[in-house]
Amino acid sequence: MGGWCGQWLAGRLEEPVARYDKVHKQATRQRIIETAGHRFKQDGIDGSGIATLMADAGLTNGAFYAHFSSKDDLVAHVVADQLDTQAESFRALPAGRAGLEGFLREYLSPQHRDNPADGCPSAALLDEIARCPAGTKHAYTDGAQAILDEIAARLAPEDPQSARAKALGLYTIAVGTLQVSRVVSDPKVADEVLEQGIQNARMFLG
Amino acid sequence: MGGWCGQWLAGRLEEPVARYDKVHKQATRQRIIETAGHRFKQDGIDGSGIATLMADAGLTNGAFYAHFSSKDDLVAHVVADQLDTQAESFRALPAGRAGLEGFLREYLSPQHRDNPADGCPSAALLDEIARCPAGTKHAYTDGAQAILDEIAARLAPEDPQSARAKALGLYTIAVGTLQVSRVVSDPKVADEVLEQGIQNARMFLG
DNA sequence: TGTACATCAGTGAACGCGCGTTCACTGATGTAC
DNA sequence: TGTACATCAGTGAACGCGCGTTCACTGATGTAC
């Protein structure tokens, strides 16, 4: 019973020999997710077609469905990836309030305002995500929780309850301020919006 | 020289006899703008086609270009109208901080969260407006200024400078909080987000 | 080491559909006489 | 008061286009022998 022959057969049946490098397809898939993130944040989800997304990744439209079951499927994975990346960047911040102070200055900077493609997915896509299917909203919810945890840990590790509320205040005012500053036409006023946003957001650091 | 005959002729030439009620076309145009506001807030700007917008107003697609030069033209007018309406609703609020307290409770309510079509245009459309042409962004900027003036007047009429900054804080945190609560899947958590948003926003009333 | 070959990531043309926009037309309107 | 008519708000079919999706095919890959 058993023995090497049976194991060999089972192995052959369940997992045929990989012709391509094992990580090759995974890498392509991840590349699509990341370039789609940039494109979505720049042109919107509705504003980005499959053919454009695939060209961004150096591929043609036909290959798309070998990686994702639908555009909605891609969107959900992009949202998850974008928030994971943002959570990661919070983890890289210095501990305590100093880290959050630095985050604020970078987040509410003219550079971030003028480069949505490389910036915060919430500021660029939140209200479009609100109109997405449940799967995408769920991906956002999970990702946002992780980010709020990171912020809360830097605010008051000894009091998780109130730190969570303050973390939400800090995040929502940062997102709202950046969105408003991106819409304001007059560059001078837009700069003032950012400055006042930093002052206002500091209320949640104290 | 002149006399009634010349005046009569000029009048005839400049302004041919109106065959329809003078306000009829204006009323239709306003109806399109208002129903489009609802539709945009529900399905997004990119997500709302001309034929659907016109059907909402009880018309067919062909009539659209008798009222607007393009979809972008309509969007700019809708944004202006939506913010005018919001400014009007601020004007109807009781004077002083009490009015803003009432606004907050209504704005960050489950009812508002669950009915974007009847709600705040900023929360529903801000990041889509950021990707619109300059004319639309300009319309938003003008409308938002008027709203911030109304909020500031209720905060500290004697100190316009700092009141303006606080008004911006109140508005941005309200918008950001509502957007986040609309994306959170778990209804219980979404309710908590609203409650914490009210607490957080109160910091700008003090 | 060299060759025949099974695999499968990726290609590119095609599908039906809804988009924004155009236009020849219809028919309700109120006016002129 | 009744009728002929100029006006023009609104109709609805059509335009080219890009959308999301499908599919028969291609050709680079690494394996087996």
CSV table of C-alpha atoms (C1' of nucleotides) in Angstrom, one decimal:
chain,number,residue,atom,x,y,z
A,1,MET,CA,0.0,0.0,0.0
A,2,GLY,CA,1.2,3.5,-0.6
A,3,GLY,CA,4.9,3.6,-1.4
A,4,TRP,CA,6.7,5.9,-3.7
A,5,CYS,CA,4.8,4.7,-6.8
A,6,GLY,CA,1.4,5.8,-5.5
A,7,GLN,CA,2.8,9.2,-4.3
A,8,TRP,CA,4.4,9.7,-7.6
A,9,LEU,CA,1.2,9.1,-9.5
A,10,ALA,CA,-0.9,11.3,-7.3
A,11,GLY,CA,1.7,14.1,-7.6
A,12,ARG,CA,1.6,13.8,-11.4
A,13,LEU,CA,-2.2,13.9,-11.5
A,14,GLU,CA,-2.8,16.8,-9.1
A,15,GLU,CA,0.1,19.0,-10.2
A,16,PRO,CA,1.3,18.7,-13.8
A,17,VAL,CA,4.8,19.8,-14.4
A,18,ALA,CA,5.1,23.5,-14.5
A,19,ARG,CA,6.4,24.6,-17.9
A,20,TYR,CA,7.0,28.2,-16.9
A,21,ASP,CA,8.8,29.6,-14.0
A,22,LYS,CA,6.5,29.0,-11.0
A,23,VAL,CA,6.4,32.7,-10.0
A,24,HIS,CA,6.1,34.1,-13.5
A,25,LYS,CA,2.3,34.3,-13.7
A,26,GLN,CA,2.0,35.5,-10.1
A,27,ALA,CA,4.4,38.3,-10.9
A,28,THR,CA,2.5,39.4,-14.0
A,29,ARG,CA,-0.8,39.4,-12.0
A,30,GLN,CA,0.8,41.6,-9.3
A,31,ARG,CA,2.1,43.9,-12.0
A,32,ILE,CA,-1.4,44.3,-13.4
A,33,ILE,CA,-2.8,45.0,-9.9
A,34,GLU,CA,-0.1,47.7,-9.2
A,35,THR,CA,-0.3,49.5,-12.6
A,36,ALA,CA,-4.1,49.4,-12.4
A,37,GLY,CA,-3.8,51.1,-9.0
A,38,HIS,CA,-2.0,54.0,-10.5
A,39,ARG,CA,-4.4,54.2,-13.5
A,40,PHE,CA,-7.5,54.0,-11.3
A,41,LYS,CA,-6.3,56.8,-9.0
A,42,GLN,CA,-5.5,59.0,-12.0
A,43,ASP,CA,-8.6,58.4,-14.3
A,44,GLY,CA,-11.1,56.8,-11.9
A,45,ILE,CA,-12.3,53.2,-12.0
A,46,ASP,CA,-15.1,53.9,-14.5
A,47,GLY,CA,-12.6,56.0,-16.5
A,48,SER,CA,-10.1,53.2,-17.0
A,49,GLY,CA,-10.7,50.5,-19.6
A,50,ILE,CA,-9.3,47.0,-19.6
A,51,ALA,CA,-7.3,47.5,-22.8
A,52,THR,CA,-5.6,50.6,-21.2
A,53,LEU,CA,-4.9,48.8,-17.9
A,54,MET,CA,-3.3,45.9,-19.8
A,55,ALA,CA,-1.3,48.1,-22.0
A,56,ASP,CA,0.0,49.9,-18.8
A,57,ALA,CA,1.3,46.5,-17.7
A,58,GLY,CA,2.9,45.8,-21.1
A,59,LEU,CA,0.2,43.3,-22.2
A,60,THR,CA,-2.8,43.1,-24.5
A,61,ASN,CA,-6.5,43.0,-23.5
A,62,GLY,CA,-7.0,39.3,-24.2
A,63,ALA,CA,-4.7,38.2,-21.4
A,64,PHE,CA,-6.8,39.9,-18.8
A,65,TYR,CA,-9.2,37.0,-18.2
A,66,ALA,CA,-6.4,34.6,-17.6
A,67,HIS,CA,-5.7,36.6,-14.4
A,68,PHE,CA,-9.1,37.9,-13.2
A,69,SER,CA,-12.6,36.7,-13.6
A,70,SER,CA,-14.0,40.2,-14.3
A,71,LYS,CA,-13.2,43.9,-13.9
A,72,ASP,CA,-14.9,44.0,-10.6
A,73,ASP,CA,-12.6,41.1,-9.5
A,74,LEU,CA,-9.6,43.2,-10.4
A,75,VAL,CA,-11.0,46.3,-8.7
A,76,ALA,CA,-11.4,44.4,-5.4
A,77,HIS,CA,-7.8,43.1,-5.5
A,78,VAL,CA,-6.5,46.6,-6.4
A,79,VAL,CA,-8.3,48.2,-3.5
A,80,ALA,CA,-6.9,45.6,-1.1
A,81,ASP,CA,-3.4,46.0,-2.5
A,82,GLN,CA,-3.5,49.8,-2.3
A,83,LEU,CA,-4.6,49.8,1.3
A,84,ASP,CA,-2.1,47.1,2.2
A,85,THR,CA,0.6,49.3,0.7
A,86,GLN,CA,-0.7,52.3,2.7
A,87,ALA,CA,-0.7,50.3,5.9
A,88,GLU,CA,2.9,49.2,5.1
A,89,SER,CA,3.9,52.9,4.8
A,90,PHE,CA,2.4,53.6,8.2
A,91,ARG,CA,4.4,50.8,9.7
A,92,ALA,CA,7.5,52.4,8.3
A,93,LEU,CA,6.8,55.6,10.2
A,94,PRO,CA,8.6,56.5,13.4
A,95,ALA,CA,6.8,55.4,16.6
A,96,GLY,CA,4.5,57.7,18.5
A,97,ARG,CA,3.0,61.0,17.6
A,98,ALA,CA,6.2,62.2,15.8
A,99,GLY,CA,5.5,59.6,13.1
A,100,LEU,CA,1.9,60.9,12.6
A,101,GLU,CA,3.1,64.5,12.5
A,102,GLY,CA,5.5,63.5,9.7
A,103,PHE,CA,2.7,61.6,7.9
A,104,LEU,CA,0.4,64.7,8.1
A,105,ARG,CA,3.0,67.0,6.5
A,106,GLU,CA,3.6,64.6,3.7
A,107,TYR,CA,-0.1,63.6,3.2
A,108,LEU,CA,-1.3,67.2,3.1
A,109,SER,CA,1.5,68.5,0.8
A,110,PRO,CA,1.2,70.1,-2.6
A,111,GLN,CA,3.2,67.1,-4.0
A,112,HIS,CA,0.6,64.6,-2.9
A,113,ARG,CA,-2.3,66.9,-4.0
A,114,ASP,CA,-0.8,67.2,-7.5
A,115,ASN,CA,0.1,63.5,-7.9
A,116,PRO,CA,-3.0,61.4,-7.2
A,117,ALA,CA,-1.7,58.5,-9.2
A,118,ASP,CA,1.0,57.9,-6.7
A,119,GLY,CA,-1.0,58.8,-3.7
A,120,CYS,CA,-3.7,57.8,-1.2
A,121,PRO,CA,-6.4,55.4,-2.7
A,122,SER,CA,-9.0,56.8,-0.3
A,123,ALA,CA,-8.6,60.4,-1.4
A,124,ALA,CA,-8.7,59.4,-5.0
A,125,LEU,CA,-11.4,56.7,-5.0
A,126,LEU,CA,-13.5,56.6,-1.9
A,127,ASP,CA,-16.8,57.7,-3.3
A,128,GLU,CA,-16.4,55.5,-6.4
A,129,ILE,CA,-15.6,52.5,-4.1
A,130,ALA,CA,-18.9,53.3,-2.2
A,131,ARG,CA,-20.7,52.5,-5.5
A,132,CYS,CA,-18.8,49.2,-6.0
A,133,PRO,CA,-20.1,45.7,-5.3
A,134,ALA,CA,-20.0,44.3,-1.7
A,135,GLY,CA,-16.7,42.4,-2.3
A,136,THR,CA,-14.8,45.6,-3.1
A,137,LYS,CA,-16.3,47.5,-0.2
A,138,HIS,CA,-15.3,44.6,2.0
A,139,ALA,CA,-11.7,44.7,0.8
A,140,TYR,CA,-11.7,48.4,1.6
A,141,THR,CA,-13.1,47.9,5.1
A,142,ASP,CA,-10.5,45.3,6.0
A,143,GLY,CA,-7.6,47.4,4.6
A,144,ALA,CA,-8.9,50.5,6.4
A,145,GLN,CA,-9.1,48.7,9.8
A,146,ALA,CA,-5.4,47.8,9.5
A,147,ILE,CA,-4.5,51.4,8.8
A,148,LEU,CA,-6.6,52.8,11.7
A,149,ASP,CA,-4.9,50.2,14.0
A,150,GLU,CA,-1.5,51.6,13.0
A,151,ILE,CA,-2.6,55.2,13.6
A,152,ALA,CA,-4.2,54.3,16.9
A,153,ALA,CA,-1.1,52.5,18.1
A,154,ARG,CA,0.9,55.7,17.6
A,155,LEU,CA,-1.7,57.8,19.4
A,156,ALA,CA,-2.4,56.1,22.7
A,157,PRO,CA,-1.4,52.5,23.0
A,158,GLU,CA,-2.7,52.4,26.6
A,159,ASP,CA,-6.2,53.5,25.6
A,160,PRO,CA,-7.3,51.6,22.4
A,161,GLN,CA,-10.9,52.8,22.6
A,162,SER,CA,-10.4,56.5,22.4
A,163,ALA,CA,-7.3,56.1,20.2
A,164,ARG,CA,-9.4,54.3,17.6
A,165,ALA,CA,-11.9,57.3,17.5
A,166,LYS,CA,-9.1,59.8,17.2
A,167,ALA,CA,-7.4,57.7,14.5
A,168,LEU,CA,-10.6,57.8,12.5
A,169,GLY,CA,-10.8,61.6,13.0
A,170,LEU,CA,-7.2,62.0,11.8
A,171,TYR,CA,-7.7,59.8,8.8
A,172,THR,CA,-11.1,61.3,7.7
A,173,ILE,CA,-10.0,64.9,8.0
A,174,ALA,CA,-6.9,64.2,6.1
A,175,VAL,CA,-8.8,62.5,3.3
A,176,GLY,CA,-11.5,65.1,3.2
A,177,THR,CA,-9.0,68.0,3.2
A,178,LEU,CA,-6.9,66.4,0.4
A,179,GLN,CA,-10.0,65.9,-1.8
A,180,VAL,CA,-11.2,69.5,-1.3
A,181,SER,CA,-7.7,70.9,-2.1
A,182,ARG,CA,-7.7,68.9,-5.3
A,183,VAL,CA,-10.9,70.5,-6.5
A,184,VAL,CA,-10.1,74.1,-5.5
A,185,SER,CA,-9.1,75.9,-8.7
A,186,ASP,CA,-7.0,78.8,-7.3
A,187,PRO,CA,-3.6,77.3,-6.4
A,188,LYS,CA,-3.0,79.8,-3.6
A,189,VAL,CA,-6.4,78.9,-1.9
A,190,ALA,CA,-5.6,75.2,-2.5
A,191,ASP,CA,-2.3,75.6,-0.6
A,192,GLU,CA,-4.1,77.4,2.3
A,193,VAL,CA,-6.6,74.5,2.5
A,194,LEU,CA,-3.7,72.1,3.0
A,195,GLU,CA,-2.1,74.3,5.7
A,196,GLN,CA,-5.3,74.7,7.5
A,197,GLY,CA,-5.9,71.0,7.2
A,198,ILE,CA,-2.6,70.3,8.9
A,199,GLN,CA,-3.5,72.7,11.8
A,200,ASN,CA,-7.0,71.1,12.1
A,201,ALA,CA,-5.8,67.5,12.0
A,202,ARG,CA,-3.2,68.3,14.7
A,203,MET,CA,-6.2,68.5,17.1
A,204,PHE,CA,-6.3,64.7,17.0
A,205,LEU,CA,-2.7,64.4,17.9
A,206,GLY,CA,-3.1,66.2,21.2
B,1,MET,CA,-36.1,110.4,-35.1
B,2,GLY,CA,-36.9,107.3,-33.1
B,3,GLY,CA,-40.5,107.3,-32.2
B,4,TRP,CA,-42.8,104.3,-31.6
B,5,CYS,CA,-42.4,102.9,-35.1
B,6,GLY,CA,-38.6,102.4,-34.8
B,7,GLN,CA,-38.9,101.0,-31.3
B,8,TRP,CA,-41.5,98.6,-32.4
B,9,LEU,CA,-39.4,97.4,-35.3
B,10,ALA,CA,-36.3,97.0,-33.1
B,11,GLY,CA,-38.3,95.1,-30.6
B,12,ARG,CA,-39.6,92.8,-33.3
B,13,LEU,CA,-36.2,92.1,-34.7
B,14,GLU,CA,-34.4,91.5,-31.5
B,15,GLU,CA,-37.0,89.5,-29.7
B,16,PRO,CA,-39.4,87.5,-31.9
B,17,VAL,CA,-42.7,86.6,-30.4
B,18,ALA,CA,-42.4,83.8,-27.9
B,19,ARG,CA,-44.6,80.9,-29.0
B,20,TYR,CA,-44.3,79.0,-25.8
B,21,ASP,CA,-44.7,80.3,-22.2
B,22,LYS,CA,-41.5,82.3,-21.5
B,23,VAL,CA,-40.5,80.2,-18.5
B,24,HIS,CA,-41.3,76.8,-20.0
B,25,LYS,CA,-37.9,76.0,-21.4
B,26,GLN,CA,-36.1,77.4,-18.3
B,27,ALA,CA,-38.2,75.2,-16.1
B,28,THR,CA,-37.4,72.1,-18.2
B,29,ARG,CA,-33.7,73.0,-18.0
B,30,GLN,CA,-33.9,73.3,-14.2
B,31,ARG,CA,-35.7,70.0,-14.0
B,32,ILE,CA,-32.9,68.3,-16.0
B,33,ILE,CA,-30.3,69.8,-13.7
B,34,GLU,CA,-32.1,68.7,-10.5
B,35,THR,CA,-32.9,65.1,-11.6
B,36,ALA,CA,-29.3,64.8,-13.0
B,37,GLY,CA,-28.1,65.8,-9.5
B,38,HIS,CA,-29.9,62.9,-7.9
B,39,ARG,CA,-28.8,60.5,-10.6
B,40,PHE,CA,-25.1,61.6,-10.4
B,41,LYS,CA,-25.0,61.2,-6.7
B,42,GLN,CA,-26.5,57.7,-6.9
B,43,ASP,CA,-24.6,56.2,-9.9
B,44,GLY,CA,-21.7,58.6,-10.3
B,45,ILE,CA,-21.1,61.1,-13.2
B,46,ASP,CA,-19.3,58.5,-15.5
B,47,GLY,CA,-22.0,56.0,-14.5
B,48,SER,CA,-24.9,58.1,-15.7
B,49,GLY,CA,-25.7,58.3,-19.4
B,50,ILE,CA,-27.5,61.1,-21.2
B,51,ALA,CA,-30.4,58.9,-22.2
B,52,THR,CA,-31.0,57.9,-18.6
B,53,LEU,CA,-30.6,61.5,-17.3
B,54,MET,CA,-33.2,62.7,-19.9
B,55,ALA,CA,-35.6,59.8,-19.1
B,56,ASP,CA,-35.4,60.8,-15.4
B,57,ALA,CA,-36.6,64.2,-16.4
B,58,GLY,CA,-39.4,62.7,-18.5
B,59,LEU,CA,-37.7,63.5,-21.9
B,60,THR,CA,-35.8,61.7,-24.6
B,61,ASN,CA,-32.1,61.9,-25.3
B,62,GLY,CA,-32.4,64.1,-28.4
B,63,ALA,CA,-33.7,67.1,-26.5
B,64,PHE,CA,-30.5,67.2,-24.3
B,65,TYR,CA,-28.5,69.4,-26.7
B,66,ALA,CA,-31.3,72.0,-26.9
B,67,HIS,CA,-30.5,72.7,-23.2
B,68,PHE,CA,-26.7,72.0,-22.8
B,69,SER,CA,-23.7,72.2,-25.1
B,70,SER,CA,-22.2,68.9,-23.8
B,71,LYS,CA,-22.3,66.5,-20.8
B,72,ASP,CA,-19.5,68.5,-19.2
B,73,ASP,CA,-21.6,71.6,-19.5
B,74,LEU,CA,-24.5,69.9,-17.7
B,75,VAL,CA,-22.1,68.6,-15.0
B,76,ALA,CA,-20.8,72.1,-14.3
B,77,HIS,CA,-24.3,73.4,-13.9
B,78,VAL,CA,-25.4,70.4,-11.7
B,79,VAL,CA,-22.4,70.9,-9.4
B,80,ALA,CA,-23.2,74.6,-9.0
B,81,ASP,CA,-26.9,73.9,-8.4
B,82,GLN,CA,-26.1,71.2,-5.8
B,83,LEU,CA,-23.8,73.4,-3.8
B,84,ASP,CA,-26.2,76.3,-4.0
B,85,THR,CA,-28.9,74.1,-2.6
B,86,GLN,CA,-26.6,73.0,0.2
B,87,ALA,CA,-25.6,76.6,1.0
B,88,GLU,CA,-29.4,77.4,1.1
B,89,SER,CA,-30.0,74.6,3.6
B,90,PHE,CA,-27.2,76.1,5.8
B,91,ARG,CA,-28.9,79.5,5.6
B,92,ALA,CA,-32.1,77.9,7.0
B,93,LEU,CA,-30.2,76.6,10.0
B,94,PRO,CA,-30.6,78.3,13.5
B,95,ALA,CA,-28.0,80.9,14.2
B,96,GLY,CA,-24.8,80.2,16.1
B,97,ARG,CA,-23.3,76.8,17.1
B,98,ALA,CA,-26.7,75.3,17.9
B,99,GLY,CA,-27.4,75.3,14.1
B,100,LEU,CA,-24.1,73.6,13.4
B,101,GLU,CA,-24.8,71.0,16.1
B,102,GLY,CA,-28.1,70.2,14.4
B,103,PHE,CA,-26.4,70.0,11.0
B,104,LEU,CA,-23.8,67.5,12.3
B,105,ARG,CA,-26.4,65.2,13.7
B,106,GLU,CA,-28.4,65.2,10.4
B,107,TYR,CA,-25.3,65.0,8.2
B,108,LEU,CA,-23.7,62.1,10.0
B,109,SER,CA,-27.0,60.1,10.3
B,110,PRO,CA,-27.7,56.6,9.0
B,111,GLN,CA,-30.4,58.2,6.9
B,112,HIS,CA,-28.0,60.5,5.1
B,113,ARG,CA,-25.4,57.6,4.7
B,114,ASP,CA,-28.0,55.3,3.1
B,115,ASN,CA,-29.5,57.9,0.7
B,116,PRO,CA,-26.7,59.5,-1.2
B,117,ALA,CA,-29.1,60.5,-4.1
B,118,ASP,CA,-30.8,63.0,-1.8
B,119,GLY,CA,-27.6,64.0,0.1
B,120,CYS,CA,-24.4,66.0,0.1
B,121,PRO,CA,-22.8,66.4,-3.4
B,122,SER,CA,-19.3,66.6,-1.9
B,123,ALA,CA,-19.6,63.2,-0.1
B,124,ALA,CA,-21.0,61.6,-3.2
B,125,LEU,CA,-18.9,63.2,-6.0
B,126,LEU,CA,-15.8,65.0,-4.7
B,127,ASP,CA,-13.1,62.8,-6.1
B,128,GLU,CA,-15.0,62.4,-9.4
B,129,ILE,CA,-15.2,66.3,-9.6
B,130,ALA,CA,-11.5,66.4,-9.0
B,131,ARG,CA,-11.1,64.6,-12.4
B,132,CYS,CA,-13.5,67.0,-14.2
B,133,PRO,CA,-12.5,69.9,-16.5
B,134,ALA,CA,-11.6,73.3,-15.0
B,135,GLY,CA,-15.1,74.7,-15.5
B,136,THR,CA,-16.6,72.1,-13.2
B,137,LYS,CA,-13.9,72.5,-10.6
B,138,HIS,CA,-14.4,76.2,-10.6
B,139,ALA,CA,-18.2,75.8,-10.1
B,140,TYR,CA,-17.4,73.6,-7.1
B,141,THR,CA,-14.9,76.1,-5.7
B,142,ASP,CA,-17.4,79.0,-5.8
B,143,GLY,CA,-20.2,76.9,-4.3
B,144,ALA,CA,-17.9,75.6,-1.5
B,145,GLN,CA,-16.8,79.1,-0.6
B,146,ALA,CA,-20.4,80.2,0.0
B,147,ILE,CA,-21.0,77.1,2.3
B,148,LEU,CA,-17.8,77.7,4.3
B,149,ASP,CA,-18.9,81.4,4.8
B,150,GLU,CA,-22.2,80.2,6.2
B,151,ILE,CA,-20.5,77.8,8.6
B,152,ALA,CA,-17.9,80.4,9.6
B,153,ALA,CA,-20.6,83.0,10.3
B,154,ARG,CA,-22.1,80.6,12.9
B,155,LEU,CA,-18.7,79.7,14.5
B,156,ALA,CA,-17.2,83.1,15.3
B,157,PRO,CA,-18.5,86.1,13.5
B,158,GLU,CA,-16.1,88.3,15.3
B,159,ASP,CA,-13.0,86.4,14.1
B,160,PRO,CA,-13.4,85.6,10.4
B,161,GLN,CA,-9.9,84.3,9.9
B,162,SER,CA,-9.8,81.5,12.5
B,163,ALA,CA,-13.5,80.8,11.9
B,164,ARG,CA,-12.8,80.1,8.2
B,165,ALA,CA,-10.2,77.5,9.2
B,166,LYS,CA,-12.5,75.8,11.7
B,167,ALA,CA,-15.3,75.8,9.1
B,168,LEU,CA,-13.0,74.0,6.7
B,169,GLY,CA,-12.2,71.5,9.4
B,170,LEU,CA,-15.8,70.9,10.2
B,171,TYR,CA,-16.8,70.4,6.6
B,172,THR,CA,-13.8,68.2,5.6
B,173,ILE,CA,-14.2,65.9,8.6
B,174,ALA,CA,-17.9,65.6,8.0
B,175,VAL,CA,-17.4,64.7,4.3
B,176,GLY,CA,-14.6,62.3,5.0
B,177,THR,CA,-16.5,60.5,7.8
B,178,LEU,CA,-19.7,60.1,5.7
B,179,GLN,CA,-17.6,58.7,2.8
B,180,VAL,CA,-15.9,56.2,5.0
B,181,SER,CA,-19.2,55.1,6.7
B,182,ARG,CA,-20.7,54.5,3.2
B,183,VAL,CA,-17.9,52.1,2.3
B,184,VAL,CA,-17.7,50.1,5.6
B,185,SER,CA,-19.6,46.8,5.1
B,186,ASP,CA,-20.6,46.0,8.6
B,187,PRO,CA,-23.6,48.2,9.5
B,188,LYS,CA,-22.7,48.2,13.2
B,189,VAL,CA,-19.2,49.5,12.5
B,190,ALA,CA,-20.6,52.0,10.0
B,191,ASP,CA,-22.9,53.4,12.7
B,192,GLU,CA,-19.9,53.7,15.1
B,193,VAL,CA,-18.0,55.6,12.4
B,194,LEU,CA,-20.8,58.1,12.2
B,195,GLU,CA,-21.1,58.5,16.0
B,196,GLN,CA,-17.3,58.9,16.4
B,197,GLY,CA,-17.4,61.4,13.5
B,198,ILE,CA,-19.9,63.5,15.4
B,199,GLN,CA,-17.7,63.5,18.5
B,200,ASN,CA,-14.7,64.3,16.4
B,201,ALA,CA,-16.3,67.1,14.5
B,202,ARG,CA,-17.5,68.7,17.7
B,203,MET,CA,-13.9,69.6,18.3
B,204,PHE,CA,-14.4,72.4,15.7
B,205,LEU,CA,-17.5,73.8,17.5
B,206,GLY,CA,-15.6,74.5,20.7
C,1,DT,C1',24.0,17.4,-25.9
C,2,DG,C1',20.1,17.5,-29.2
C,3,DT,C1',15.4,17.1,-30.6
C,4,DA,C1',10.5,16.3,-30.3
C,5,DC,C1',6.8,17.9,-27.8
C,6,DA,C1',3.1,19.1,-24.1
C,7,DT,C1',2.1,23.1,-21.7
C,8,DC,C1',0.0,27.5,-21.2
C,9,DA,C1',0.9,32.8,-20.9
C,10,DG,C1',-0.2,35.9,-23.9
C,11,DT,C1',-2.2,37.6,-28.7
C,12,DG,C1',-5.5,40.1,-31.3
C,13,DA,C1',-9.8,40.0,-33.8
C,14,DA,C1',-14.5,39.8,-32.8
C,15,DC,C1',-19.0,40.0,-30.1
C,16,DG,C1',-23.1,42.9,-28.5
C,17,DC,C1',-23.8,47.0,-26.0
C,18,DG,C1',-24.3,51.7,-24.3
C,19,DC,C1',-21.9,55.8,-24.7
C,20,DG,C1',-21.9,61.1,-26.3
C,21,DT,C1',-23.5,63.5,-30.0
C,22,DT,C1',-26.1,64.8,-34.5
C,23,DC,C1',-30.0,65.7,-37.2
C,24,DA,C1',-34.2,65.5,-40.0
C,25,DC,C1',-38.6,65.5,-38.3
C,26,DT,C1',-43.1,66.1,-35.6
C,27,DG,C1',-46.6,68.4,-33.4
C,28,DA,C1',-48.2,71.5,-29.5
C,29,DT,C1',-48.2,76.3,-29.0
C,30,DG,C1',-50.0,81.0,-29.2
C,31,DT,C1',-50.4,84.8,-32.6
C,32,DA,C1',-52.3,87.2,-36.5
C,33,DC,C1',-56.1,88.4,-39.0
D,1,DT,C1',-64.9,83.2,-32.7
D,2,DG,C1',-62.4,80.5,-36.3
D,3,DT,C1',-58.6,79.3,-39.1
D,4,DA,C1',-54.0,79.5,-41.2
D,5,DC,C1',-49.5,79.5,-39.8
D,6,DA,C1',-44.6,80.5,-37.9
D,7,DT,C1',-42.2,78.9,-34.0
D,8,DC,C1',-39.5,75.8,-31.6
D,9,DA,C1',-39.4,72.2,-27.6
D,10,DG,C1',-39.1,67.7,-28.0
D,11,DT,C1',-38.7,63.0,-30.8
D,12,DG,C1',-36.3,59.1,-32.1
D,13,DA,C1',-33.1,56.9,-35.3
D,14,DA,C1',-28.6,57.0,-36.5
D,15,DC,C1',-23.3,58.0,-36.2
D,16,DG,C1',-18.6,56.3,-34.7
D,17,DC,C1',-16.4,54.8,-30.7
D,18,DG,C1',-14.7,52.4,-26.7
D,19,DC,C1',-16.5,49.4,-23.3
D,20,DG,C1',-16.2,44.4,-20.9
D,21,DT,C1',-15.8,40.0,-22.5
D,22,DT,C1',-14.9,35.7,-25.5
D,23,DC,C1',-12.2,32.7,-28.1
D,24,DA,C1',-9.3,30.4,-31.6
D,25,DC,C1',-4.8,30.7,-32.1
D,26,DT,C1',0.6,31.5,-31.5
D,27,DG,C1',4.9,30.8,-29.8
D,28,DA,C1',8.2,30.8,-25.8
D,29,DT,C1',9.1,27.6,-22.3
D,30,DG,C1',11.3,23.7,-19.9
D,31,DT,C1',10.9,18.5,-19.9
D,32,DA,C1',11.6,13.9,-21.5
D,33,DC,C1',14.3,10.9,-23.6
